[in-house]
Amino acid sequence: MTNMDKLYEAVAARGPVCVGLDTDFSYLPEGFAKAELTAGENIVRFNQAIVDATKSVAGCFKVQIAYYESLGLDGLNAYKKTLDYVKATGVPVIADIKRGDIAKTAEMYAKAHFEGDFEADFITLAPYMGLDSIKPYMPFVEEKGKGVFVLVRTSNPGAKDFEYEKLADGRHVYDMVGDKLNAMGKSCMGEHGYSSLGLVIGGTHIEEAAEIRARYKDSFFLIPGYGAQGGTAEDIAQYLSAGNGGVVNSSRGILLAYKKQPGVEFAQAAYNECVNMKEAIKNACDRL
Amino acid sequence: MTNMDKLYEAVAARGPVCVGLDTDFSYLPEGFAKAELTAGENIVRFNQAIVDATKSVAGCFKVQIAYYESLGLDGLNAYKKTLDYVKATGVPVIADIKRGDIAKTAEMYAKAHFEGDFEADFITLAPYMGLDSIKPYMPFVEEKGKGVFVLVRTSNPGAKDFEYEKLADGRHVYDMVGDKLNAMGKSCMGEHGYSSLGLVIGGTHIEEAAEIRARYKDSFFLIPGYGAQGGTAEDIAQYLSAGNGGVVNSSRGILLAYKKQPGVEFAQAAYNECVNMKEAIKNACDRL
């Protein structure tokens, strides 16, 4: 069974919410940090409380390495400890690293994030340099069941600069990228009908989302942008087939939920927000 | 004076060779590693010897973070120590990280690599998500004189998958990316006529290289692929205006030069290779 199969089953069991541990030190509630600990150590304590509170309603966790890199060696130690803590729960974990390089350099990134200190179940990748920026990860996909999610269509304002441009053949740049990655993913299909090569697909308007879902039936989606970045449950429901086939990330919406729930402890608030998000997505899927 | 100005002056003084410290443990000569040290610590000793031997003929150094990430926390400690050692020489240093993300995540990467443990003079970036994957680095460019090199046209086989595809308007994808980045770079010009927003441009055939150089006159180029990846001095000379305006990276060609110079100590062999490379490029420029 591949990690993508395990993720499918996790979503079937607990829903598609991906809890994003993009933890900035400033997110810690007032009085939470202990002065005798480093910033990284305090972030780990915060993350552990979030993981404990949300693991029963999380399809997976996603750890954004940039937040940890920004604290240097202390931060990367916290990154490792956060990954270790999530892995001990058995809930799948995506390392959001968006690395993109080729040949031996890509082999080094694969080694870095699919084994050793920073081992994760899935990583995110950037495709700009071509399919040979994806291939060096495939031995880990084939031999260890690891999975990747590759950027295809994002929904940030700058996506229009390159991704949404039209090619000579009428497709968008992101269609070309998605088509080639989807084709490449046929070589690593899992038991549940999804490839170990997943796609990062941001929210969009309903017609286009339905078209993208139909075009890449066997690609599992990592869907960013719920809440803080403006994606709604209705938009996102289009990407899920009978409620599965993708995970929906929220980071700040969950980590900072306590700011919108006065008097509620931060981990409990995060749990509440996961439940609300899960129900909103389920209701939107049921209405389809 | 911006870091790009300093790099221009370094190239004017010592030539365009960029010594790539993409150091794999297996590159260390037999008997070099000390058993009581970690892999990362041994790599730092090797790098220090390479830096000492080549700094008089290097325009800059480039440290490829993937090789260090692959060793986990020990490797990232070695990455920090390598950067510190290079910075102490005063020779400009490029952190080859190819990060590509947006908004607060990109701000975190900027903080990670333009200050603190991993501070470098320049970083490399990947443009897939659009110009808002570049903008968050600009405060460091404007306030601290930092520089970036963004992927535009690479020369790996997979570059044909996406970068070389044709757009509806007849340009290649990489032309569109290069045009928008070059335009964006006009906001941060240095004294020597080059923007702090540089471009990564791989070797290509002579006519096309001349056209790219003419199109982006005010963009400094980071040119990968010399030697091990097949780029020749003649191809690369097209990218240099009177011998400046770009740096030419070689990693394995320099680090493993000792394997082609029997009986010569590894650091001396690296120096010899830098001198040969510098002369080959100078001769090719002189022939233009």
mmCIF file with all atom_site columns, N, CA and C in Angstrom, chain A residues 229-263:
data_model
loop_
_atom_site.group_PDB
_atom_site.id
_atom_site.type_symbol
_atom_site.label_atom_id
_atom_site.label_alt_id
_atom_site.label_comp_id
_atom_site.label_asym_id
_atom_site.label_entity_id
_atom_site.label_seq_id
_atom_site.pdbx_PDB_ins_code
_atom_site.Cartn_x
_atom_site.Cartn_y
_atom_site.Cartn_z
_atom_site.occupancy
_atom_site.B_iso_or_equiv
_atom_site.pdbx_formal_charge
_atom_site.auth_seq_id
_atom_site.auth_comp_id
_atom_site.auth_asym_id
_atom_site.auth_atom_id
_atom_site.pdbx_PDB_model_num
ATOM 1   N N  . GLN A 1 229 ? -6.711  32.350 2.571  1.00 0.00 ? 229 GLN A N  1
ATOM 2   C CA . GLN A 1 229 ? -6.448  32.759 1.189  1.00 0.00 ? 229 GLN A CA 1
ATOM 3   C C  . GLN A 1 229 ? -7.724  32.857 0.338  1.00 0.00 ? 229 GLN A C  1
ATOM 4   N N  . GLY A 1 230 ? -8.882  32.692 0.948  1.00 0.00 ? 230 GLY A N  1
ATOM 5   C CA . GLY A 1 230 ? -10.125 33.024 0.244  1.00 0.00 ? 230 GLY A CA 1
ATOM 6   C C  . GLY A 1 230 ? -10.904 31.884 -0.399 1.00 0.00 ? 230 GLY A C  1
ATOM 7   N N  . GLY A 1 231 ? -10.369 30.641 -0.379 1.00 0.00 ? 231 GLY A N  1
ATOM 8   C CA . GLY A 1 231 ? -11.107 29.528 -0.993 1.00 0.00 ? 231 GLY A CA 1
ATOM 9   C C  . GLY A 1 231 ? -12.331 29.160 -0.165 1.00 0.00 ? 231 GLY A C  1
ATOM 10  N N  . THR A 1 232 ? -13.442 28.839 -0.824 1.00 0.00 ? 232 THR A N  1
ATOM 11  C CA . THR A 1 232 ? -14.655 28.465 -0.089 1.00 0.00 ? 232 THR A CA 1
ATOM 12  C C  . THR A 1 232 ? -14.893 26.957 -0.218 1.00 0.00 ? 232 THR A C  1
ATOM 13  N N  . ALA A 1 233 ? -15.743 26.447 0.662  1.00 0.00 ? 233 ALA A N  1
ATOM 14  C CA . ALA A 1 233 ? -16.070 25.019 0.629  1.00 0.00 ? 233 ALA A CA 1
ATOM 15  C C  . ALA A 1 233 ? -16.730 24.644 -0.699 1.00 0.00 ? 233 ALA A C  1
ATOM 16  N N  . GLU A 1 234 ? -17.550 25.557 -1.261 1.00 0.00 ? 234 GLU A N  1
ATOM 17  C CA . GLU A 1 234 ? -18.243 25.270 -2.520 1.00 0.00 ? 234 GLU A CA 1
ATOM 18  C C  . GLU A 1 234 ? -17.256 25.094 -3.672 1.00 0.00 ? 234 GLU A C  1
ATOM 19  N N  . ASP A 1 235 ? -16.261 25.995 -3.745 1.00 0.00 ? 235 ASP A N  1
ATOM 20  C CA . ASP A 1 235 ? -15.244 25.885 -4.801 1.00 0.00 ? 235 ASP A CA 1
ATOM 21  C C  . ASP A 1 235 ? -14.511 24.547 -4.680 1.00 0.00 ? 235 ASP A C  1
ATOM 22  N N  . ILE A 1 236 ? -14.144 24.234 -3.451 1.00 0.00 ? 236 ILE A N  1
ATOM 23  C CA . ILE A 1 236 ? -13.259 23.110 -3.199 1.00 0.00 ? 236 ILE A CA 1
ATOM 24  C C  . ILE A 1 236 ? -13.971 21.765 -3.363 1.00 0.00 ? 236 ILE A C  1
ATOM 25  N N  . ALA A 1 237 ? -15.260 21.764 -3.090 1.00 0.00 ? 237 ALA A N  1
ATOM 26  C CA . ALA A 1 237 ? -16.028 20.516 -3.216 1.00 0.00 ? 237 ALA A CA 1
ATOM 27  C C  . ALA A 1 237 ? -15.936 19.946 -4.633 1.00 0.00 ? 237 ALA A C  1
ATOM 28  N N  . GLN A 1 238 ? -15.754 20.836 -5.609 1.00 0.00 ? 238 GLN A N  1
ATOM 29  C CA . GLN A 1 238 ? -15.646 20.393 -7.005 1.00 0.00 ? 238 GLN A CA 1
ATOM 30  C C  . GLN A 1 238 ? -14.445 19.474 -7.223 1.00 0.00 ? 238 GLN A C  1
ATOM 31  N N  . TYR A 1 239 ? -13.451 19.646 -6.390 1.00 0.00 ? 239 TYR A N  1
ATOM 32  C CA . TYR A 1 239 ? -12.213 18.883 -6.560 1.00 0.00 ? 239 TYR A CA 1
ATOM 33  C C  . TYR A 1 239 ? -12.277 17.508 -5.911 1.00 0.00 ? 239 TYR A C  1
ATOM 34  N N  . LEU A 1 240 ? -13.290 17.293 -5.083 1.00 0.00 ? 240 LEU A N  1
ATOM 35  C CA . LEU A 1 240 ? -13.363 16.036 -4.341 1.00 0.00 ? 240 LEU A CA 1
ATOM 36  C C  . LEU A 1 240 ? -14.401 15.127 -4.985 1.00 0.00 ? 240 LEU A C  1
ATOM 37  N N  . SER A 1 241 ? -14.026 13.884 -5.243 1.00 0.00 ? 241 SER A N  1
ATOM 38  C CA . SER A 1 241 ? -14.966 12.925 -5.828 1.00 0.00 ? 241 SER A CA 1
ATOM 39  C C  . SER A 1 241 ? -15.603 12.167 -4.679 1.00 0.00 ? 241 SER A C  1
ATOM 40  N N  . ALA A 1 242 ? -16.885 12.365 -4.468 1.00 0.00 ? 242 ALA A N  1
ATOM 41  C CA . ALA A 1 242 ? -17.579 11.729 -3.339 1.00 0.00 ? 242 ALA A CA 1
ATOM 42  C C  . ALA A 1 242 ? -16.827 11.996 -2.032 1.00 0.00 ? 242 ALA A C  1
ATOM 43  N N  . GLY A 1 243 ? -16.278 13.215 -1.924 1.00 0.00 ? 243 GLY A N  1
ATOM 44  C CA . GLY A 1 243 ? -15.633 13.620 -0.676 1.00 0.00 ? 243 GLY A CA 1
ATOM 45  C C  . GLY A 1 243 ? -14.194 13.181 -0.506 1.00 0.00 ? 243 GLY A C  1
ATOM 46  N N  . ASN A 1 244 ? -13.641 12.447 -1.492 1.00 0.00 ? 244 ASN A N  1
ATOM 47  C CA . ASN A 1 244 ? -12.243 12.031 -1.375 1.00 0.00 ? 244 ASN A CA 1
ATOM 48  C C  . ASN A 1 244 ? -11.490 12.501 -2.626 1.00 0.00 ? 244 ASN A C  1
ATOM 49  N N  . GLY A 1 245 ? -10.213 12.120 -2.738 1.00 0.00 ? 245 GLY A N  1
ATOM 50  C CA . GLY A 1 245 ? -9.436  12.510 -3.917 1.00 0.00 ? 245 GLY A CA 1
ATOM 51  C C  . GLY A 1 245 ? -8.643  13.786 -3.734 1.00 0.00 ? 245 GLY A C  1
ATOM 52  N N  . GLY A 1 246 ? -8.696  14.330 -2.518 1.00 0.00 ? 246 GLY A N  1
ATOM 53  C CA . GLY A 1 246 ? -7.916  15.538 -2.265 1.00 0.00 ? 246 GLY A CA 1
ATOM 54  C C  . GLY A 1 246 ? -7.899  15.868 -0.786 1.00 0.00 ? 246 GLY A C  1
ATOM 55  N N  . VAL A 1 247 ? -6.930  16.673 -0.395 1.00 0.00 ? 247 VAL A N  1
ATOM 56  C CA . VAL A 1 247 ? -6.916  17.231 0.959  1.00 0.00 ? 247 VAL A CA 1
ATOM 57  C C  . VAL A 1 247 ? -6.876  18.749 0.850  1.00 0.00 ? 247 VAL A C  1
ATOM 58  N N  . VAL A 1 248 ? -7.514  19.390 1.811  1.00 0.00 ? 248 VAL A N  1
ATOM 59  C CA . VAL A 1 248 ? -7.707  20.837 1.766  1.00 0.00 ? 248 VAL A CA 1
ATOM 60  C C  . VAL A 1 248 ? -6.937  21.457 2.925  1.00 0.00 ? 248 VAL A C  1
ATOM 61  N N  . ASN A 1 249 ? -5.934  22.255 2.570  1.00 0.00 ? 249 ASN A N  1
ATOM 62  C CA . ASN A 1 249 ? -5.103  22.807 3.640  1.00 0.00 ? 249 ASN A CA 1
ATOM 63  C C  . ASN A 1 249 ? -5.635  24.101 4.219  1.00 0.00 ? 249 ASN A C  1
ATOM 64  N N  . SER A 1 250 ? -5.549  24.206 5.518  1.00 0.00 ? 250 SER A N  1
ATOM 65  C CA . SER A 1 250 ? -5.723  25.492 6.196  1.00 0.00 ? 250 SER A CA 1
ATOM 66  C C  . SER A 1 250 ? -4.633  25.575 7.252  1.00 0.00 ? 250 SER A C  1
ATOM 67  N N  . SER A 1 251 ? -3.957  26.706 7.302  1.00 0.00 ? 251 SER A N  1
ATOM 68  C CA . SER A 1 251 ? -2.887  26.863 8.288  1.00 0.00 ? 251 SER A CA 1
ATOM 69  C C  . SER A 1 251 ? -3.296  27.908 9.312  1.00 0.00 ? 251 SER A C  1
ATOM 70  N N  . ARG A 1 252 ? -3.194  29.184 8.922  1.00 0.00 ? 252 ARG A N  1
ATOM 71  C CA . ARG A 1 252 ? -3.540  30.240 9.871  1.00 0.00 ? 252 ARG A CA 1
ATOM 72  C C  . ARG A 1 252 ? -4.968  30.111 10.386 1.00 0.00 ? 252 ARG A C  1
ATOM 73  N N  . GLY A 1 253 ? -5.892  29.697 9.509  1.00 0.00 ? 253 GLY A N  1
ATOM 74  C CA . GLY A 1 253 ? -7.288  29.554 9.925  1.00 0.00 ? 253 GLY A CA 1
ATOM 75  C C  . GLY A 1 253 ? -7.440  28.627 11.122 1.00 0.00 ? 253 GLY A C  1
ATOM 76  N N  . ILE A 1 254 ? -6.588  27.620 11.193 1.00 0.00 ? 254 ILE A N  1
ATOM 77  C CA . ILE A 1 254 ? -6.635  26.659 12.307 1.00 0.00 ? 254 ILE A CA 1
ATOM 78  C C  . ILE A 1 254 ? -5.741  27.112 13.467 1.00 0.00 ? 254 ILE A C  1
ATOM 79  N N  . LEU A 1 255 ? -4.494  27.489 13.130 1.00 0.00 ? 255 LEU A N  1
ATOM 80  C CA . LEU A 1 255 ? -3.545  27.837 14.206 1.00 0.00 ? 255 LEU A CA 1
ATOM 81  C C  . LEU A 1 255 ? -3.989  29.066 14.988 1.00 0.00 ? 255 LEU A C  1
ATOM 82  N N  . LEU A 1 256 ? -4.628  29.990 14.276 1.00 0.00 ? 256 LEU A N  1
ATOM 83  C CA . LEU A 1 256 ? -5.060  31.237 14.927 1.00 0.00 ? 256 LEU A CA 1
ATOM 84  C C  . LEU A 1 256 ? -6.558  31.252 15.205 1.00 0.00 ? 256 LEU A C  1
ATOM 85  N N  . ALA A 1 257 ? -7.205  30.079 15.164 1.00 0.00 ? 257 ALA A N  1
ATOM 86  C CA . ALA A 1 257 ? -8.655  30.009 15.408 1.00 0.00 ? 257 ALA A CA 1
ATOM 87  C C  . ALA A 1 257 ? -9.011  30.612 16.765 1.00 0.00 ? 257 ALA A C  1
ATOM 88  N N  . TYR A 1 258 ? -8.095  30.511 17.726 1.00 0.00 ? 258 TYR A N  1
ATOM 89  C CA . TYR A 1 258 ? -8.386  31.017 19.087 1.00 0.00 ? 258 TYR A CA 1
ATOM 90  C C  . TYR A 1 258 ? -8.664  32.518 19.098 1.00 0.00 ? 258 TYR A C  1
ATOM 91  N N  . LYS A 1 259 ? -8.138  33.222 18.102 1.00 0.00 ? 259 LYS A N  1
ATOM 92  C CA . LYS A 1 259 ? -8.373  34.678 18.078 1.00 0.00 ? 259 LYS A CA 1
ATOM 93  C C  . LYS A 1 259 ? -9.823  35.003 17.724 1.00 0.00 ? 259 LYS A C  1
ATOM 94  N N  . LYS A 1 260 ? -10.508 34.055 17.090 1.00 0.00 ? 260 LYS A N  1
ATOM 95  C CA . LYS A 1 260 ? -11.914 34.269 16.721 1.00 0.00 ? 260 LYS A CA 1
ATOM 96  C C  . LYS A 1 260 ? -12.868 33.559 17.670 1.00 0.00 ? 260 LYS A C  1
ATOM 97  N N  . GLN A 1 261 ? -12.306 32.878 18.671 1.00 0.00 ? 261 GLN A N  1
ATOM 98  C CA . GLN A 1 261 ? -13.149 32.156 19.642 1.00 0.00 ? 261 GLN A CA 1
ATOM 99  C C  . GLN A 1 261 ? -12.745 32.606 21.050 1.00 0.00 ? 261 GLN A C  1
ATOM 100 N N  . PRO A 1 262 ? -13.177 33.815 21.431 1.00 0.00 ? 262 PRO A N  1
ATOM 101 C CA . PRO A 1 262 ? -12.717 34.373 22.712 1.00 0.00 ? 262 PRO A CA 1
ATOM 102 C C  . PRO A 1 262 ? -13.023 33.437 23.880 1.00 0.00 ? 262 PRO A C  1
ATOM 103 N N  . GLY A 1 263 ? -12.045 33.264 24.723 1.00 0.00 ? 263 GLY A N  1
ATOM 104 C CA . GLY A 1 263 ? -12.237 32.435 25.917 1.00 0.00 ? 263 GLY A CA 1
ATOM 105 C C  . GLY A 1 263 ? -11.973 30.958 25.685 1.00 0.00 ? 263 GLY A C  1
#
